[in-house]
Amino acid sequence: MKFIKTIISAVAVCSALASIGNAVADEQYIPLLSYRVGPYAAGGSGFFGGAVDYFNLINAKGGINGVKISWEECETEYNPSRGVECYERLKHKNGGASLVDPLSTGIAYGILDRLAEDRIPMTTLGYGRSDAANGKVFPYVFPLVTSYWNQAAAMIKYLGDKSGGMDKLKGKKIVDLYHDSAFGKEPFPVFEALSKKYGFELIKVPVAHPGNEQQSQWLQIRQANPDYVILWGWGVMNAVSLKTAQRNGFPREKILGVWWAGSEEDVIPAGDAAKGYSTMTINSPGNFALLDDIRKTVYDAGKGNLDDKKRIGSVVHMRGITAAILWVEAIRKAQDRFGKGHTMTSEQIRWGFENLNIDEARQKALGVQDMFPPVKTSCDDHEGSGAVKVQEWTGDHWKAVTPNWFVGDKVLTRALIEESSAKYAAEKKITPACLK
Amino acid sequence: MSFFFEVLIAGLLSGVMYALVALGFVLVYKASGVFNFAQGAMVFFAALTCVGFNEVFGLSLWIAIPLTMLVMVILGMAIEKIVLRRLVNQPEITLFMATIGLSFFIEGLAQLLWGSQPHKLTLPIEDVPIAFLMDQFNMLISQFDVIAACICAILVLVLALLFSKTKIGRALRAVADDHQAALSVGIPLQHIWAVVWAVAGFVSLVAGLLWGARNGVQFSLVYIALKALPVLILGGFTSVPGAIAGGLIIGASEKLAEVYLGPIMGGGIEGWFPYVLALLFLLVRPEGLFGEKIIRRI
Amino acid sequence: MFYREAGQFKTTYAADSQIFPIKQDRIGIALLFACAFFVVPFVAPAYVISAILIPFLIFSLAALGLNILTGYAGQLSLGSAAFMAVGAFASYNFVLRIPGIPLLLAFALGGICASLVGMAFGLPSLRIRGFYLAAATLATQFFVVWCLTKISWFTNSSSSGVITAQEMTILEFHFHTPASKYVLTLSIVAVLALLAKNMVRSNIGRSWMAVRDMDVAAEVIGIRLMRTKMLAFAVSSFYCGIAGALYAYAYLGTVEPEAYNLDLSFRILFMVIIGGAGSILGAFLGAAFIILLPILIDFITHALALPTSVSSNLELMVFGGLIIFFLIVEPHGLARLWQITKEKCRLWPFPY
């Protein structure tokens, strides 16, 4: 026992020494709780690869008003325990972490309670708690761009439009094929509320993790003969769903997937079964000036993070770039208020996140016009947008089906957000208020 | 009624696919007494290597497959030499834990060598419903499943014949029975183990190709091993026909339970139902349907 | 020279059968406890306390539980994470639905719920042995997690199935700093470890070891198999249940049933095997090894400045390789290594 205690203290001393050696206080430090092994490695390597590529681009151009970004990756293996350990280890390093985004709902939940005390903002782009949009209850959590509830509402709106109008949804059958986990069950309140409102029949069919075998689910679906199938899946479940649908003769044009079921990693393994399959997205598919800039400035200089250049501009890569853009813009906003050209503390960056305003003009200046919807956050609305597009897989690339960004029933989702965050506030004895 | 048959046949066919993975387990356990938890990782590694040769080096599948077979044989021999030889005579649980460590190692190696992207695997068999059955009986049964079942049946036949009729099969059974006795009769233990692991590697390759074509070659192939465990429990760890019988039973009951019992219980019971079923079977026959009765001497 | 037992005579039976018969051991343990209780909470940095020491204690408790079942009673089990989940969710529900219930009582009740589940799923052990039992315990693992996900009553109808553990309070004292959580966890683990040590030295422990070695012979000499095996499952699940509750309350804070998955079960089994099956100290050593090893490997790969995709996969490979290495080098685990060290110390500087 003593032996182990010596080892522990040795490690502590070493890490303390190591961090002293590394402290460069005039760089903005961002720890990346990444995962590059295991079943979700493809998504993780794409997302964090995109973020690192953007960091390299910003640094190559002189940093944020002269302040360069420094970062460090810590392998979490998509495991909550590892994620919390990585967070605790890196949060005070190099002058303090600026922000954190674990790209995992489990890890996000594990870190959630520690953020207020550590005063570090966490962004959960397109995942995590939807009710964290209420900044009065969750001052340090930012489910930026669009959360699950708004995505669910937008899906129903799209299916309604596809049927010829929301009133045409009455009497239709919609199957929700979901991953049997917290992630899969997240949109239920929205789907159930909308089903009551518009009169369509909602059939929920769960798929046990990880979803390698779905024959029985699709036989049930074929039996039910629905008008649409919503695929709320993650990981291998998506490719298997598409292939099993093909095997059971279910047309993939009737399947609408979420954005975690809408990346190249999901459709390529399914091969021909995915042609004509559409999903939601928070990024417009296609090329952008910024991507060309990254190709030239970062990859040609040999600093590209992705091993395969063909993955530049893929869905997860663009998502990572979007996240990094939002982080950098928040830091920029904080600098505009608290001191241009200086490193920002995490609280100042939190203010930056709460006052983001990336409109179309700013997107054009960044070279990402229309890559993601305009984002405008406030204390009440930590989400900033709620808009989505729908894209379709043509067989070798994604193509936008809806030309413009659209939202679903935001009034309904806002009501649910208020209700759910009030429940959390009561449980945790928080008085909802805006932080200055 | 035809829906019931559809579910039943779909279950039987997917059960055959599970049995394919279970065969690898049975082979290794039967011949060396090691419960090789790394079988799932080996299936993944085999599939990924094949696809890797195909995509990265541009070799056609007909060349990639024998090349992968070679790689699997080398891997098997390396495992036997580096890991198993040092752990001779250790209790079963130590060997089991060593194979779990081995599975981490192989998973990391596979993704290190070939990257973490999911890949598409196209075999010359299409995954579409058989038109004849669809027209006549209004039943959707995929031709891929049927062909996979045939391949599995052939494999099982070959393996069963190997074990019972050939000299090397007899040697394998002798080694499984008693290492010391086999050595004293003159059976070369190291060669036998190398052969076993090579054959297990071949079975992993077949399983990897079929499952990879079905689901895409990605990390989750490793979890197919967890689907094969109830098959093993039911059929017995040491029986090749048991793997097939177990596979058919587990596959059919899993699908029927999910379709008919699932909606009552809230769905998603496929995760635990095969295990509970196997558990109930074990209470009646503690060594599985076809497993060897464990004779314990006091 | 320093570890001499010369001059230490025992004059009472009680002194003879104490846990630490050698004076140097007693001094060592007293120092260790003093350090752990009074020095570490004030001196150690918050990272070490909240990310290394607390999970170390929690996992050693779970490994203790599994060690009792697998190491002492010989029943191989792969469902320990499920029992942890039962303990966590049961404690959560007790605190939620019985307002004002003392925290320790809620934990204990959660542990008892885990015991009941453990006994129910341990019944097959009367008929099944070896790997078949291990595979059967997988049924426990999957079924329990499914139950907790499906039945919304357990998660207080939270829409996503995630529970947020309430703040821990004992007699108006709120445990919200890492140091206070650490001291609470340490106290619970110390008491339970002492209990376990005494249990395995007693009649019960001997009957477990008899069942492990040869259960037919144990039955022949009069040990009631059902009672012994059920007791092993009950005690083991109780420990795992408390560990699970602490995992939710003192470590993660917000937890979903998926956090108690098969991966966690395997990690706990690793801790038992590498630490040494059949040894109380082994549970602690194994937990320390499994927790510290990924951090150490991470450290080294960062120091080598490898590209992250390579380093992450290398971590996994090194982890697997080290496990195999340890099993080859010392199949009886780190506890055996410690025992050999102590024996050598007793003789030093003499060779024998």
mmCIF file of N, CA, C and O in Angstrom, chain B residues 12 15 27-28 56 97 130 150 225 233 252 270:
data_model
loop_
_atom_site.group_PDB
_atom_site.id
_atom_site.type_symbol
_atom_site.label_atom_id
_atom_site.label_comp_id
_atom_site.label_asym_id
_atom_site.label_seq_id
_atom_site.Cartn_x
_atom_site.Cartn_y
_atom_site.Cartn_z
ATOM 1 N N LEU B 12 -33.214 -18.196 -38.209
ATOM 2 C CA LEU B 12 -32.355 -19.351 -38.439
ATOM 3 C C LEU B 12 -31.121 -18.949 -39.233
ATOM 4 O O LEU B 12 -29.997 -19.347 -38.924
ATOM 5 N N GLY B 15 -28.806 -16.956 -37.179
ATOM 6 C CA GLY B 15 -28.182 -17.870 -36.231
ATOM 7 C C GLY B 15 -27.009 -18.606 -36.841
ATOM 8 O O GLY B 15 -25.989 -18.837 -36.181
ATOM 9 N N LEU B 27 -13.168 -24.269 -31.991
ATOM 10 C CA LEU B 27 -11.929 -24.867 -32.476
ATOM 11 C C LEU B 27 -10.794 -24.702 -31.483
ATOM 12 O O LEU B 27 -10.097 -25.661 -31.141
ATOM 13 N N VAL B 28 -10.621 -23.452 -31.034
ATOM 14 C CA VAL B 28 -9.501 -23.189 -30.145
ATOM 15 C C VAL B 28 -9.704 -23.884 -28.804
ATOM 16 O O VAL B 28 -8.777 -24.462 -28.245
ATOM 17 N N VAL B 56 -5.905 -0.264 -50.106
ATOM 18 C CA VAL B 56 -4.638 0.476 -50.052
ATOM 19 C C VAL B 56 -3.674 0.007 -51.117
ATOM 20 O O VAL B 56 -3.004 0.790 -51.778
ATOM 21 N N MET B 97 -8.003 -14.364 -19.254
ATOM 22 C CA MET B 97 -7.633 -12.965 -19.096
ATOM 23 C C MET B 97 -6.545 -12.585 -20.085
ATOM 24 O O MET B 97 -6.530 -11.477 -20.612
ATOM 25 N N ILE B 130 -34.738 -12.720 -52.396
ATOM 26 C CA ILE B 130 -34.822 -13.679 -53.492
ATOM 27 C C ILE B 130 -36.139 -13.459 -54.221
ATOM 28 O O ILE B 130 -37.217 -13.554 -53.628
ATOM 29 N N CYS B 150 -25.115 -21.605 -46.585
ATOM 30 C CA CYS B 150 -24.501 -22.731 -47.297
ATOM 31 C C CYS B 150 -23.007 -22.806 -47.029
ATOM 32 O O CYS B 150 -22.452 -23.878 -46.765
ATOM 33 N N ALA B 225 -18.615 -11.153 -31.357
ATOM 34 C CA ALA B 225 -18.213 -12.240 -30.472
ATOM 35 C C ALA B 225 -19.185 -12.364 -29.305
ATOM 36 O O ALA B 225 -19.490 -13.457 -28.847
ATOM 37 N N ILE B 233 -22.542 -21.264 -25.290
ATOM 38 C CA ILE B 233 -23.035 -21.800 -24.024
ATOM 39 C C ILE B 233 -24.062 -22.880 -24.307
ATOM 40 O O ILE B 233 -24.070 -23.939 -23.702
ATOM 41 N N ALA B 252 -33.099 -18.183 -34.012
ATOM 42 C CA ALA B 252 -34.550 -18.203 -34.191
ATOM 43 C C ALA B 252 -35.258 -17.616 -32.981
ATOM 44 O O ALA B 252 -36.147 -16.760 -33.118
ATOM 45 N N GLU B 270 -33.275 -8.016 -27.397
ATOM 46 C CA GLU B 270 -32.299 -8.860 -28.088
ATOM 47 C C GLU B 270 -30.964 -8.908 -27.397
ATOM 48 O O GLU B 270 -30.188 -9.825 -27.592
#
